[in-house]
Amino acid sequence: MDPKLAAAQKALEFVRDGMDIGLGTGSTAVHFIDGLGAKVRELGWKVRGVPTSERSRVQAQQLGIPLIDLSEVTQLDLAIDGADEADADLSLIKGGGGALLREKLVAAAAHEFIVVADSSKFKTTLGAFPLPVAIVPFGWTTTAARLEKYGVEANRRLGANASGEPYITDDGLYIIDMHFDRIEDSAELERELKSMTGVVDVGLFIGLASKLILGFEDGHTEIKLRAS
Ligand code: 5RP
């Protein structure tokens, strides 16, 4: 069984009729949105979704999931999203799919934020996955120069069409991928990077997730809880 599907199906057990739900982005979130669509279609559930990307919005709309804008509420009941890496504190690297800003806004607004991932995403230390940093395009080379002071490889992400054009997020931002290999203090790094002029947000999600659902090849799942 696809371990991402196993994790996403388990997450559906935490959803209740009537909830306002943040809908993540990525191949694991796709399975969750599919499952939620089935609840709406087959059981007539009256949930409302807040998609974290245009891709997720299109998928949810096609499945008939009613959608609202995040600014229509002050809190969501639940948010379900994937991750690129997660550690035992449930600190995360996210943004491999470029949606980190909306994903963080939605996770921060949720009463409960549950992460779904295949078991390979669970790490002792974060950083092997390049850390995405969303920056303002205006003067981006100057922001990139500030980021390069960390002495790690930092590349502006390119779009998918091989034309050399930059990747542009749904909010019109560029992404710099920083290759730390190993992040010793992820909370401190998030604070430092976020305080930098030109940086809008960072793909480190600290203290936001309350549960991590890991899916395995044989279809079983394991739930890790945040200690505090
Ligand atoms: C998108 C993300 C995704 O949650 C992350 O990249 C994991 O993706 P996948 O579920 O495809 O492994 O942060 O910005």
mmCIF file of C-alpha atoms and ligand atoms in Angstrom:
data_model
loop_
_atom_site.group_PDB
_atom_site.id
_atom_site.type_symbol
_atom_site.label_atom_id
_atom_site.label_comp_id
_atom_site.label_asym_id
_atom_site.label_seq_id
_atom_site.Cartn_x
_atom_site.Cartn_y
_atom_site.Cartn_z
ATOM 1 C CA MET A 1 0.000 0.000 0.000
ATOM 2 C CA ASP A 2 1.126 3.576 -0.625
ATOM 3 C CA PRO A 3 2.310 4.755 2.834
ATOM 4 C CA LYS A 4 1.096 8.290 2.046
ATOM 5 C CA LEU A 5 -2.387 6.950 1.405
ATOM 6 C CA ALA A 6 -2.286 4.981 4.670
ATOM 7 C CA ALA A 7 -1.376 8.133 6.641
ATOM 8 C CA ALA A 8 -4.009 10.234 4.880
ATOM 9 C CA GLN A 9 -6.746 7.664 5.513
ATOM 10 C CA LYS A 10 -5.851 7.537 9.207
ATOM 11 C CA ALA A 11 -6.098 11.340 9.375
ATOM 12 C CA LEU A 12 -9.698 11.145 8.163
ATOM 13 C CA GLU A 13 -10.562 9.520 11.507
ATOM 14 C CA PHE A 14 -9.921 12.901 13.173
ATOM 15 C CA VAL A 15 -12.350 14.777 10.929
ATOM 16 C CA ARG A 16 -15.926 15.425 12.045
ATOM 17 C CA ASP A 17 -18.967 16.610 10.149
ATOM 18 C CA GLY A 18 -19.311 20.416 10.323
ATOM 19 C CA MET A 19 -15.610 21.180 10.750
ATOM 20 C CA ASP A 20 -13.692 23.999 9.060
ATOM 21 C CA ILE A 21 -10.562 22.263 7.775
ATOM 22 C CA GLY A 22 -7.233 23.458 6.378
ATOM 23 C CA LEU A 23 -6.330 21.448 3.280
ATOM 24 C CA GLY A 24 -2.615 20.920 2.764
ATOM 25 C CA THR A 25 -0.557 20.694 -0.404
ATOM 26 C CA GLY A 26 1.464 17.841 -1.885
ATOM 27 C CA SER A 27 1.072 14.185 -2.791
ATOM 28 C CA THR A 28 0.050 13.090 0.734
ATOM 29 C CA ALA A 29 -2.452 15.924 1.130
ATOM 30 C CA VAL A 30 -3.947 14.923 -2.247
ATOM 31 C CA HIS A 31 -4.997 11.581 -0.703
ATOM 32 C CA PHE A 32 -6.527 13.348 2.287
ATOM 33 C CA ILE A 33 -8.502 15.759 0.088
ATOM 34 C CA ASP A 34 -9.711 12.791 -1.994
ATOM 35 C CA GLY A 35 -10.953 11.075 1.162
ATOM 36 C CA LEU A 36 -12.635 14.226 2.422
ATOM 37 C CA GLY A 37 -14.356 14.614 -0.936
ATOM 38 C CA ALA A 38 -15.784 11.109 -0.501
ATOM 39 C CA LYS A 39 -17.206 12.053 2.939
ATOM 40 C CA VAL A 40 -18.923 15.078 1.386
ATOM 41 C CA ARG A 41 -20.239 13.140 -1.607
ATOM 42 C CA GLU A 42 -21.229 9.868 0.037
ATOM 43 C CA LEU A 43 -22.191 10.951 3.560
ATOM 44 C CA GLY A 44 -23.354 14.509 2.875
ATOM 45 C CA TRP A 45 -20.871 15.991 5.338
ATOM 46 C CA LYS A 46 -21.051 19.767 5.689
ATOM 47 C CA VAL A 47 -17.392 20.617 6.105
ATOM 48 C CA ARG A 48 -15.706 23.763 4.774
ATOM 49 C CA GLY A 49 -12.167 23.660 3.443
ATOM 50 C CA VAL A 50 -9.413 26.265 3.292
ATOM 51 C CA PRO A 51 -6.901 25.190 0.621
ATOM 52 C CA THR A 52 -3.220 26.055 1.099
ATOM 53 C CA SER A 53 -2.495 26.313 -2.636
ATOM 54 C CA GLU A 54 -4.187 26.827 -5.964
ATOM 55 C CA ARG A 55 -3.519 23.141 -6.755
ATOM 56 C CA SER A 56 -5.393 22.025 -3.654
ATOM 57 C CA ARG A 57 -8.160 24.546 -4.337
ATOM 58 C CA VAL A 58 -8.746 23.110 -7.817
ATOM 59 C CA GLN A 59 -8.742 19.519 -6.507
ATOM 60 C CA ALA A 60 -11.155 20.329 -3.655
ATOM 61 C CA GLN A 61 -13.478 22.252 -5.978
ATOM 62 C CA GLN A 62 -13.572 19.347 -8.437
ATOM 63 C CA LEU A 63 -14.537 17.029 -5.577
ATOM 64 C CA GLY A 64 -17.357 19.343 -4.470
ATOM 65 C CA ILE A 65 -15.826 20.283 -1.096
ATOM 66 C CA PRO A 66 -17.257 23.689 -0.077
ATOM 67 C CA LEU A 67 -14.435 26.210 0.285
ATOM 68 C CA ILE A 68 -13.960 29.422 2.237
ATOM 69 C CA ASP A 69 -11.162 31.968 2.379
ATOM 70 C CA LEU A 70 -9.006 31.916 5.500
ATOM 71 C CA SER A 71 -9.957 35.533 6.139
ATOM 72 C CA GLU A 72 -13.609 34.534 6.611
ATOM 73 C CA VAL A 73 -12.774 32.908 9.968
ATOM 74 C CA THR A 74 -10.524 33.538 12.944
ATOM 75 C CA GLN A 75 -9.894 29.869 13.661
ATOM 76 C CA LEU A 76 -10.071 26.529 11.885
ATOM 77 C CA ASP A 77 -11.034 23.330 13.681
ATOM 78 C CA LEU A 78 -8.340 21.245 12.060
ATOM 79 C CA ALA A 79 -5.589 21.395 9.440
ATOM 80 C CA ILE A 80 -4.090 18.352 7.712
ATOM 81 C CA ASP A 81 -0.903 18.673 5.693
ATOM 82 C CA GLY A 82 2.211 16.770 4.621
ATOM 83 C CA ALA A 83 5.839 17.499 5.488
ATOM 84 C CA ASP A 84 9.255 17.092 3.918
ATOM 85 C CA GLU A 85 10.865 16.199 7.254
ATOM 86 C CA ALA A 86 9.662 15.819 10.845
ATOM 87 C CA ASP A 87 11.562 15.171 14.065
ATOM 88 C CA ALA A 88 10.565 13.790 17.458
ATOM 89 C CA ASP A 89 9.467 17.273 18.698
ATOM 90 C CA LEU A 90 7.198 17.427 15.639
ATOM 91 C CA SER A 91 9.274 20.293 14.282
ATOM 92 C CA LEU A 92 8.968 20.228 10.510
ATOM 93 C CA ILE A 93 10.545 21.262 7.260
ATOM 94 C CA LYS A 94 7.802 22.126 4.782
ATOM 95 C CA GLY A 95 7.576 23.945 1.480
ATOM 96 C CA GLY A 96 8.982 21.358 -0.905
ATOM 97 C CA GLY A 97 5.870 22.084 -2.959
ATOM 98 C CA GLY A 98 6.356 25.846 -2.571
ATOM 99 C CA ALA A 99 3.223 26.478 -0.508
ATOM 100 C CA LEU A 100 4.901 27.132 2.855
ATOM 101 C CA LEU A 101 3.451 30.598 3.507
ATOM 102 C CA ARG A 102 -0.209 29.627 3.121
ATOM 103 C CA GLU A 103 0.513 26.304 4.818
ATOM 104 C CA LYS A 104 1.911 28.080 7.871
ATOM 105 C CA LEU A 105 -0.947 30.598 7.996
ATOM 106 C CA VAL A 106 -3.453 27.747 7.894
ATOM 107 C CA ALA A 107 -1.572 25.578 10.428
ATOM 108 C CA ALA A 108 -1.239 28.527 12.825
ATOM 109 C CA ALA A 109 -4.985 29.226 12.581
ATOM 110 C CA ALA A 110 -5.979 25.644 13.333
ATOM 111 C CA HIS A 111 -7.108 24.425 16.733
ATOM 112 C CA GLU A 112 -5.329 21.185 15.815
ATOM 113 C CA PHE A 113 -2.665 20.671 13.137
ATOM 114 C CA ILE A 114 -2.057 17.054 12.088
ATOM 115 C CA VAL A 115 0.822 16.108 9.804
ATOM 116 C CA VAL A 116 0.580 13.135 7.463
ATOM 117 C CA ALA A 117 3.706 11.598 5.945
ATOM 118 C CA ASP A 118 5.318 8.392 4.838
ATOM 119 C CA SER A 119 7.669 6.973 7.456
ATOM 120 C CA SER A 120 10.814 8.026 5.543
ATOM 121 C CA LYS A 121 10.092 11.656 6.491
ATOM 122 C CA PHE A 122 10.722 11.000 10.197
ATOM 123 C CA LYS A 123 14.295 12.133 11.054
ATOM 124 C CA THR A 124 16.523 12.413 14.083
ATOM 125 C CA THR A 125 17.727 15.834 12.910
ATOM 126 C CA LEU A 126 16.190 18.232 10.384
ATOM 127 C CA GLY A 127 18.144 19.686 7.475
ATOM 128 C CA ALA A 128 18.967 16.963 4.948
ATOM 129 C CA PHE A 129 16.001 18.279 2.950
ATOM 130 C CA PRO A 130 16.837 21.781 1.617
ATOM 131 C CA LEU A 131 15.077 24.422 3.729
ATOM 132 C CA PRO A 132 12.713 26.579 1.628
ATOM 133 C CA VAL A 133 12.698 30.301 2.429
ATOM 134 C CA ALA A 134 10.040 32.505 0.790
ATOM 135 C CA ILE A 135 11.373 35.946 -0.148
ATOM 136 C CA VAL A 136 10.109 39.108 -1.821
ATOM 137 C CA PRO A 137 11.169 39.349 -5.510
ATOM 138 C CA PHE A 138 12.087 43.066 -5.191
ATOM 139 C CA GLY A 139 15.856 43.190 -4.616
ATOM 140 C CA TRP A 140 15.934 39.422 -4.206
ATOM 141 C CA THR A 141 19.698 39.206 -4.838
ATOM 142 C CA THR A 142 20.303 41.338 -1.733
ATOM 143 C CA THR A 143 18.123 39.071 0.401
ATOM 144 C CA ALA A 144 19.849 36.028 -1.087
ATOM 145 C CA ALA A 145 23.216 37.572 -0.191
ATOM 146 C CA ARG A 146 22.076 37.888 3.452
ATOM 147 C CA LEU A 147 21.028 34.233 3.425
ATOM 148 C CA GLU A 148 24.348 33.175 1.893
ATOM 149 C CA LYS A 149 26.116 34.495 5.008
ATOM 150 C CA TYR A 150 25.162 31.167 6.617
ATOM 151 C CA GLY A 151 27.830 29.638 4.391
ATOM 152 C CA VAL A 152 25.530 27.015 2.927
ATOM 153 C CA GLU A 153 24.447 26.505 -0.656
ATOM 154 C CA ALA A 154 21.372 28.684 -1.241
ATOM 155 C CA ASN A 155 19.665 28.486 -4.629
ATOM 156 C CA ARG A 156 16.727 30.373 -6.032
ATOM 157 C CA ARG A 157 14.173 27.719 -7.014
ATOM 158 C CA LEU A 158 13.408 27.465 -10.713
ATOM 159 C CA GLY A 159 10.050 26.805 -12.351
ATOM 160 C CA ALA A 160 9.133 23.445 -13.797
ATOM 161 C CA ASN A 161 9.361 24.361 -17.496
ATOM 162 C CA ALA A 162 13.190 24.273 -17.833
ATOM 163 C CA SER A 163 13.264 27.820 -19.259
ATOM 164 C CA GLY A 164 15.389 29.099 -16.357
ATOM 165 C CA GLU A 165 12.492 31.234 -15.093
ATOM 166 C CA PRO A 166 12.167 31.432 -11.300
ATOM 167 C CA TYR A 167 9.511 29.469 -9.454
ATOM 168 C CA ILE A 168 6.838 31.887 -8.238
ATOM 169 C CA THR A 169 4.569 30.997 -5.331
ATOM 170 C CA ASP A 170 0.811 31.541 -5.230
ATOM 171 C CA ASP A 171 1.578 34.773 -3.341
ATOM 172 C CA GLY A 172 4.064 36.037 -5.957
ATOM 173 C CA LEU A 173 7.202 35.213 -3.931
ATOM 174 C CA TYR A 174 10.501 33.558 -4.811
ATOM 175 C CA ILE A 175 11.852 30.549 -2.925
ATOM 176 C CA ILE A 176 15.469 30.136 -1.868
ATOM 177 C CA ASP A 177 16.354 26.531 -0.975
ATOM 178 C CA MET A 178 19.059 26.425 1.713
ATOM 179 C CA HIS A 179 21.181 23.288 2.020
ATOM 180 C CA PHE A 180 22.028 23.087 5.719
ATOM 181 C CA ASP A 181 22.367 19.260 5.787
ATOM 182 C CA ARG A 182 21.946 19.403 9.572
ATOM 183 C CA ILE A 183 20.027 22.013 11.584
ATOM 184 C CA GLU A 184 21.122 22.041 15.226
ATOM 185 C CA ASP A 185 18.566 24.515 16.636
ATOM 186 C CA SER A 186 15.562 24.763 14.347
ATOM 187 C CA ALA A 187 13.611 27.188 16.578
ATOM 188 C CA GLU A 188 16.520 29.646 16.733
ATOM 189 C CA LEU A 189 17.119 29.343 12.983
ATOM 190 C CA GLU A 190 13.454 30.063 12.264
ATOM 191 C CA ARG A 191 13.607 33.199 14.451
ATOM 192 C CA GLU A 192 16.813 34.428 12.795
ATOM 193 C CA LEU A 193 15.670 33.873 9.240
ATOM 194 C CA LYS A 194 12.227 35.406 9.829
ATOM 195 C CA SER A 195 13.791 38.562 11.215
ATOM 196 C CA MET A 196 15.753 39.136 7.992
ATOM 197 C CA THR A 197 14.630 41.936 5.683
ATOM 198 C CA GLY A 198 13.189 40.481 2.485
ATOM 199 C CA VAL A 199 12.266 37.148 4.045
ATOM 200 C CA VAL A 200 8.509 36.561 4.246
ATOM 201 C CA ASP A 201 8.523 33.131 5.858
ATOM 202 C CA VAL A 202 10.601 30.036 6.403
ATOM 203 C CA GLY A 203 9.716 26.382 5.909
ATOM 204 C CA LEU A 204 10.441 25.552 9.550
ATOM 205 C CA PHE A 205 7.215 24.784 11.421
ATOM 206 C CA ILE A 206 7.995 24.774 15.131
ATOM 207 C CA GLY A 207 5.434 24.059 17.861
ATOM 208 C CA LEU A 208 2.529 23.921 15.423
ATOM 209 C CA ALA A 209 1.847 20.209 14.874
ATOM 210 C CA SER A 210 0.180 18.253 17.645
ATOM 211 C CA LYS A 211 0.184 14.858 15.896
ATOM 212 C CA LEU A 212 2.303 13.210 13.220
ATOM 213 C CA ILE A 213 0.745 10.263 11.417
ATOM 214 C CA LEU A 214 3.362 8.100 9.723
ATOM 215 C CA GLY A 215 2.317 5.617 7.053
ATOM 216 C CA PHE A 216 4.226 2.415 6.271
ATOM 217 C CA GLU A 217 4.459 0.201 3.163
ATOM 218 C CA ASP A 218 2.415 -2.585 4.779
ATOM 219 C CA GLY A 219 -0.435 -0.126 5.351
ATOM 220 C CA HIS A 220 -0.046 0.305 9.104
ATOM 221 C CA THR A 221 0.270 3.731 10.673
ATOM 222 C CA GLU A 222 1.963 5.117 13.757
ATOM 223 C CA ILE A 223 0.918 8.287 15.552
ATOM 224 C CA LYS A 224 3.545 10.460 17.245
ATOM 225 C CA LEU A 225 2.378 13.143 19.662
ATOM 226 C CA ARG A 226 4.134 16.365 20.517
ATOM 227 C CA ALA A 227 5.554 16.108 24.014
ATOM 228 C CA SER A 228 4.369 19.535 25.199
HETATM 229 C C1 5RP B 1 4.249 21.624 0.102
HETATM 230 C C2 5RP B 1 4.649 20.862 1.310
HETATM 231 C C3 5RP B 1 4.338 19.406 1.331
HETATM 232 O O1 5RP B 1 3.547 19.141 2.440
HETATM 233 C C4 5RP B 1 5.614 18.640 1.430
HETATM 234 O O2 5RP B 1 6.438 19.016 0.323
HETATM 235 C C5 5RP B 1 5.388 17.125 1.405
HETATM 236 O O3 5RP B 1 4.924 16.736 0.158
HETATM 237 P P1 5RP B 1 4.518 15.252 -0.184
HETATM 238 O O4 5RP B 1 3.281 14.935 0.593
HETATM 239 O O5 5RP B 1 4.297 15.277 -1.676
HETATM 240 O O6 5RP B 1 5.671 14.350 0.186
HETATM 241 O O7 5RP B 1 5.178 21.385 2.256
HETATM 242 O O8 5RP B 1 4.676 22.954 0.167
#
